[in-house]
Amino acid sequence: MRPRQKRRLAGAALVVLVVSGASALVLNAFSENLMYFYAPSDLAAGEAPDGRIIRLGGLVEQGSVQQAAKGVRVRFRVTDTAHSIPVVYDGLLPDLFREGQGVVTHGRLGSDGVFRAQRVLARHDENYMAPEVAEALESAGHRTPDSQRAY
Amino acid sequence: MIPQLGQFALILALLMALVQGILPLLGAQWGRRTWMDTAHTAVAGQFLFLLTAWGALTWAFISHDFSLEYVARQSNTALPLLYRISAVWGGHEGSLLLWTLMLAGWSLAVSRFSGGLPPVLTARTLGVLGLVSAGILSFTLFTSSPFTTLFPVPANGRDLNPLLQDPGLAIHPPMLYMGYVGLAVPYAIAMAALIGGRLDAAWARWTRPWATTAWAFLGAGIALGSWWAYYTLGWGGWWFWDPVENASLMPWLVATALIHSLAVTEKRGAFRSWTVLLAILAFALSLLGTFLVRSGVLVSVHAFATDPARGVYILALLLLVTGLSFALYAWRAPQVHGHAAYHAISREGALLANNVLLVVAMAAVLLGTLYPLFMDALGLGKLSVGPPYFDRVFAPLMLPLILLTGMAPLLRWKRSPPGELTRRTWHTLLAALAGGVVLPLAAMGSTTLMVSLGVGLGLWILLTAARDLYTRLARAGGPREALRRLPAGYWGMTLSHLGFALLVMGITLLSTFEQERDVRMAVGDRADLAGYTFQLRDIRPVEGPNWDATEAHVRVLRDGAPVADLYPQRRVYRVQRRPMAEAAFHTRLTRDLFVALGEPMAGDTWALRLHHNPFQVWLWIGTTLIVAGGLVAAADRRYRVFARRTANAQHRGEVS
């Protein structure tokens, strides 16, 4: 083989090696870390997979937020106006978490029907609502108020 | 009056951009020198008009001109002056104006410092920049002008998003945009060279300082954004693999590959078409970043201003730019192919591996960022890719890159005898890996395989760079002599690599050993974390210019002795009635203590978040060094000497 061919071959081998290694990493990590979005009605219909981390989004139900007597545990219900799901979370709620406002939580649904949240995200802008939440509300027959339209 | 002036200046700037985008390109094609020279005038005019528009908008903010819809939305009479000025780029319209102003500024710099270049290349470069500018300016004017007026004029404005009322965020977007927009320059030079069909070492040498400067600004912008997220969002984290963060990381990864590949093209004439491809890709990813942030297609904690119609325009612009560029590339690249023989184990080989790793890492990030969008667009369900995906793919790809970072500067061009390399470095590698085991054990009391690898490879970069520096100092005959004789490019590279080493070690230790705890405390309560005791001593109200806050006094003790007094706040901004946590820190070289105040709970108690972040400050030191290295390297004398020499040569040519 001439040196140039050899160099080309080495270059190609390197690219193949790195790309296949990366693909293996990606395939391995990808499926495990895909988080599907569910609305409360989906969970009520028993559509959620067992034991997987999912995202649950909707509105924080009015009057549902309860703090524990000790510690930072908090319980609330997430609703899409058709169904609501109880959520329990240990930790500080985001600054913009409020009753009646949009919220997205990451976590797992327990066999007791209680959603154990690992992370709670509230909107970061007065006019912003996560598109999935808006859609979930709409499909449950609730009109998104004008004030929550994206600016 | 002022708003109309601004709008008018914006229209004139668009006209100038069109002139700059059309005449010089045609002139270069048909060999008309006068047409080509209009580029310089058009660039200066465009910059002047955009500066006028910018000044008009800034004045509208300073003077509380709420007849402008944008000002009424982003400002308030109680907003402090600094934030009234930074509010100019706090929203979509103003940030676009900033984008175009910076593009005009970069173009002006190209026009002023292009003395040494063939006029045809300069004309084409400025022409391409003019076309890009015309695209963004028409977008600004037709879909999102900051000078839209409002009637009736409101008595007061709706105030700036409290998250943006922060010194870090006042400078984060300008830095980031300097980088994003700066990548247009290497792109334009590459396009110009492709049109002319000449890609030689001179082209690479002329591109290098521009690419390196843009890369440094982009890095500074990303680091400032991360820093801002760390202390403003109150989450105690510094990187979330949020789509908007990814949008800025991807062009940075490609730009990193680009500045390394340019080195090979300049010194050895190899990788030519690959370098051009990287220049196109880096700018395309900059535009993609703008698209992702500005269109609202993302489910992101960051998506501030969103509007699908604008997204469609930017997407069209993105497709047009990348489509045309890749078409030109496909047509011309075979002609500019360079041949330079090199062995697999050589500096070229190592830099090739660096490029492959960086681009593959970018592709992995791109996949994780865009996959949810595709799934959503195809109606296959709403999903998102969790941060663990990025961690698990990114870290293993970075390990060989770090190994190469330490090794490549020791390799020779063309061919490095493998025996020589192993003989010179095996004890350094061994010492570094041993340090990787010992250091975490000494500092944190335990270690894992990944921690030892991360710290060890960071040390490997430090040790090899130090040894290389030592040999060169000895050869140059003392530090003072070396400072004069060693090129700025070498100092820049060494600084950036040292910064990278600190960054790697900091990230490794931080991500493994950080501890956090959410607690509920009444005044007088104590909580323990990582050997420190946090005591809540007092809660009291405080008042700011446009907010009211509750402030906690937390005393941190270690073994009974006071370490620090921290005062985290929970602010409520008066106009938007939004609560926001303002965290408090105590920083030392080996750790940060972080306290954020949450909401009040029943029984006069408060929720607090406590963090112990080992080696957090190493991230900021590391990124500062990386950026500083880029700026030092870009200032290398030989780029200027080269420009002067070619200018002189040309001058002589014209005379004789």
CSV table of C-alpha atoms in Angstrom, one decimal, chain A residues 4 7-8 10-11 14-15 18-19 22 25-26 28-30 32-37 55 67-72 89-93 95-96 98 119 121 124-128 130-132 135 150-151, chain B residues 69 73 158 161 163 235 298-301 303-304 306 339-342 353 356-357 360 367 371 382-386 388-389 392 396 518-520 570 577-581 598-602 607-609:
chain,number,residue,atom,x,y,z
A,4,ARG,CA,-1.3,8.0,1.1
A,7,ARG,CA,-3.1,7.3,5.7
A,8,ARG,CA,-6.6,7.4,4.2
A,10,ALA,CA,-6.1,5.0,9.1
A,11,GLY,CA,-8.2,8.1,8.9
A,14,LEU,CA,-10.5,6.3,13.2
A,15,VAL,CA,-13.8,7.8,12.0
A,18,VAL,CA,-15.3,6.9,17.0
A,19,VAL,CA,-18.6,6.9,15.3
A,22,ALA,CA,-20.4,7.0,20.0
A,25,LEU,CA,-23.1,5.0,23.8
A,26,VAL,CA,-26.0,6.9,22.3
A,28,ASN,CA,-27.5,2.6,25.2
A,29,ALA,CA,-28.3,5.9,26.9
A,30,PHE,CA,-31.0,7.2,24.6
A,32,GLU,CA,-33.4,4.8,28.9
A,33,ASN,CA,-33.5,8.6,29.1
A,34,LEU,CA,-36.5,9.3,26.9
A,35,MET,CA,-39.2,10.9,29.1
A,36,TYR,CA,-42.7,10.8,27.6
A,37,PHE,CA,-45.2,13.4,28.5
A,55,ARG,CA,-43.3,13.9,32.7
A,67,GLN,CA,-47.3,21.1,53.4
A,68,ALA,CA,-46.3,18.4,55.8
A,69,ALA,CA,-46.1,19.3,59.5
A,70,LYS,CA,-42.4,18.6,59.5
A,71,GLY,CA,-39.8,18.7,56.8
A,72,VAL,CA,-40.1,20.0,53.2
A,89,TYR,CA,-42.5,16.0,46.3
A,90,ASP,CA,-39.7,16.5,48.8
A,91,GLY,CA,-37.9,19.7,48.2
A,92,LEU,CA,-38.1,23.4,47.4
A,93,LEU,CA,-40.8,24.4,44.9
A,95,ASP,CA,-40.3,30.4,42.6
A,96,LEU,CA,-43.2,30.5,40.2
A,98,ARG,CA,-48.7,28.6,42.3
A,119,ARG,CA,-38.3,17.6,39.8
A,121,LEU,CA,-40.8,22.9,36.9
A,124,HIS,CA,-40.4,31.0,33.9
A,125,ASP,CA,-42.2,33.7,32.3
A,126,GLU,CA,-45.5,35.4,33.0
A,127,ASN,CA,-46.8,34.7,29.5
A,128,TYR,CA,-45.2,31.3,28.9
A,130,ALA,CA,-45.3,24.7,28.3
A,131,PRO,CA,-46.9,23.8,25.0
A,132,GLU,CA,-47.7,20.3,26.2
A,135,GLU,CA,-52.4,21.1,24.6
A,150,ALA,CA,-47.3,33.2,24.3
A,151,TYR,CA,-46.4,36.8,23.7
B,69,GLU,CA,-44.5,48.9,22.5
B,73,ARG,CA,-43.2,45.7,27.6
B,158,ARG,CA,-44.6,46.3,32.5
B,161,ASN,CA,-38.4,40.1,33.6
B,163,LEU,CA,-34.7,37.0,36.0
B,235,TRP,CA,-31.1,25.8,41.7
B,298,LEU,CA,-38.6,24.2,22.2
B,299,VAL,CA,-40.1,23.1,25.5
B,300,SER,CA,-37.6,25.0,27.5
B,301,VAL,CA,-37.3,26.6,30.8
B,303,ALA,CA,-38.0,30.2,26.1
B,304,PHE,CA,-38.8,33.8,27.0
B,306,THR,CA,-41.8,32.9,21.4
B,339,HIS,CA,-2.5,17.0,-0.6
B,340,ALA,CA,-0.1,16.8,2.2
B,341,ALA,CA,1.3,13.5,3.4
B,342,TYR,CA,1.4,12.7,7.0
B,353,ALA,CA,-8.8,12.7,16.0
B,356,VAL,CA,-13.7,13.7,14.8
B,357,LEU,CA,-14.3,13.6,18.5
B,360,VAL,CA,-19.3,13.5,17.0
B,367,LEU,CA,-29.6,14.4,18.3
B,371,TYR,CA,-35.1,14.4,18.5
B,382,LYS,CA,-44.4,14.3,23.2
B,383,LEU,CA,-41.2,13.4,24.9
B,384,SER,CA,-38.0,14.9,26.1
B,385,VAL,CA,-34.5,13.6,26.4
B,386,GLY,CA,-33.3,13.6,30.0
B,388,PRO,CA,-28.5,11.7,32.0
B,389,TYR,CA,-28.4,10.9,28.3
B,392,ARG,CA,-23.5,9.4,29.6
B,396,PRO,CA,-16.8,9.1,27.4
B,518,ASP,CA,-33.6,21.0,51.2
B,519,VAL,CA,-34.5,21.8,54.8
B,520,ARG,CA,-37.3,23.5,56.8
B,570,ARG,CA,-36.6,36.0,48.4
B,577,ARG,CA,-45.5,40.4,41.3
B,578,ARG,CA,-43.1,37.6,40.8
B,579,PRO,CA,-41.2,36.0,43.6
B,580,MET,CA,-37.5,35.3,42.9
B,581,ALA,CA,-34.9,33.7,45.0
B,598,GLY,CA,-37.6,29.2,49.6
B,599,GLU,CA,-41.1,29.9,50.5
B,600,PRO,CA,-42.5,30.5,54.0
B,601,MET,CA,-44.1,27.4,55.6
B,602,ALA,CA,-46.5,26.9,58.4
B,607,ALA,CA,-37.8,26.2,53.3
B,608,LEU,CA,-34.1,26.6,52.5
B,609,ARG,CA,-31.8,24.9,50.0
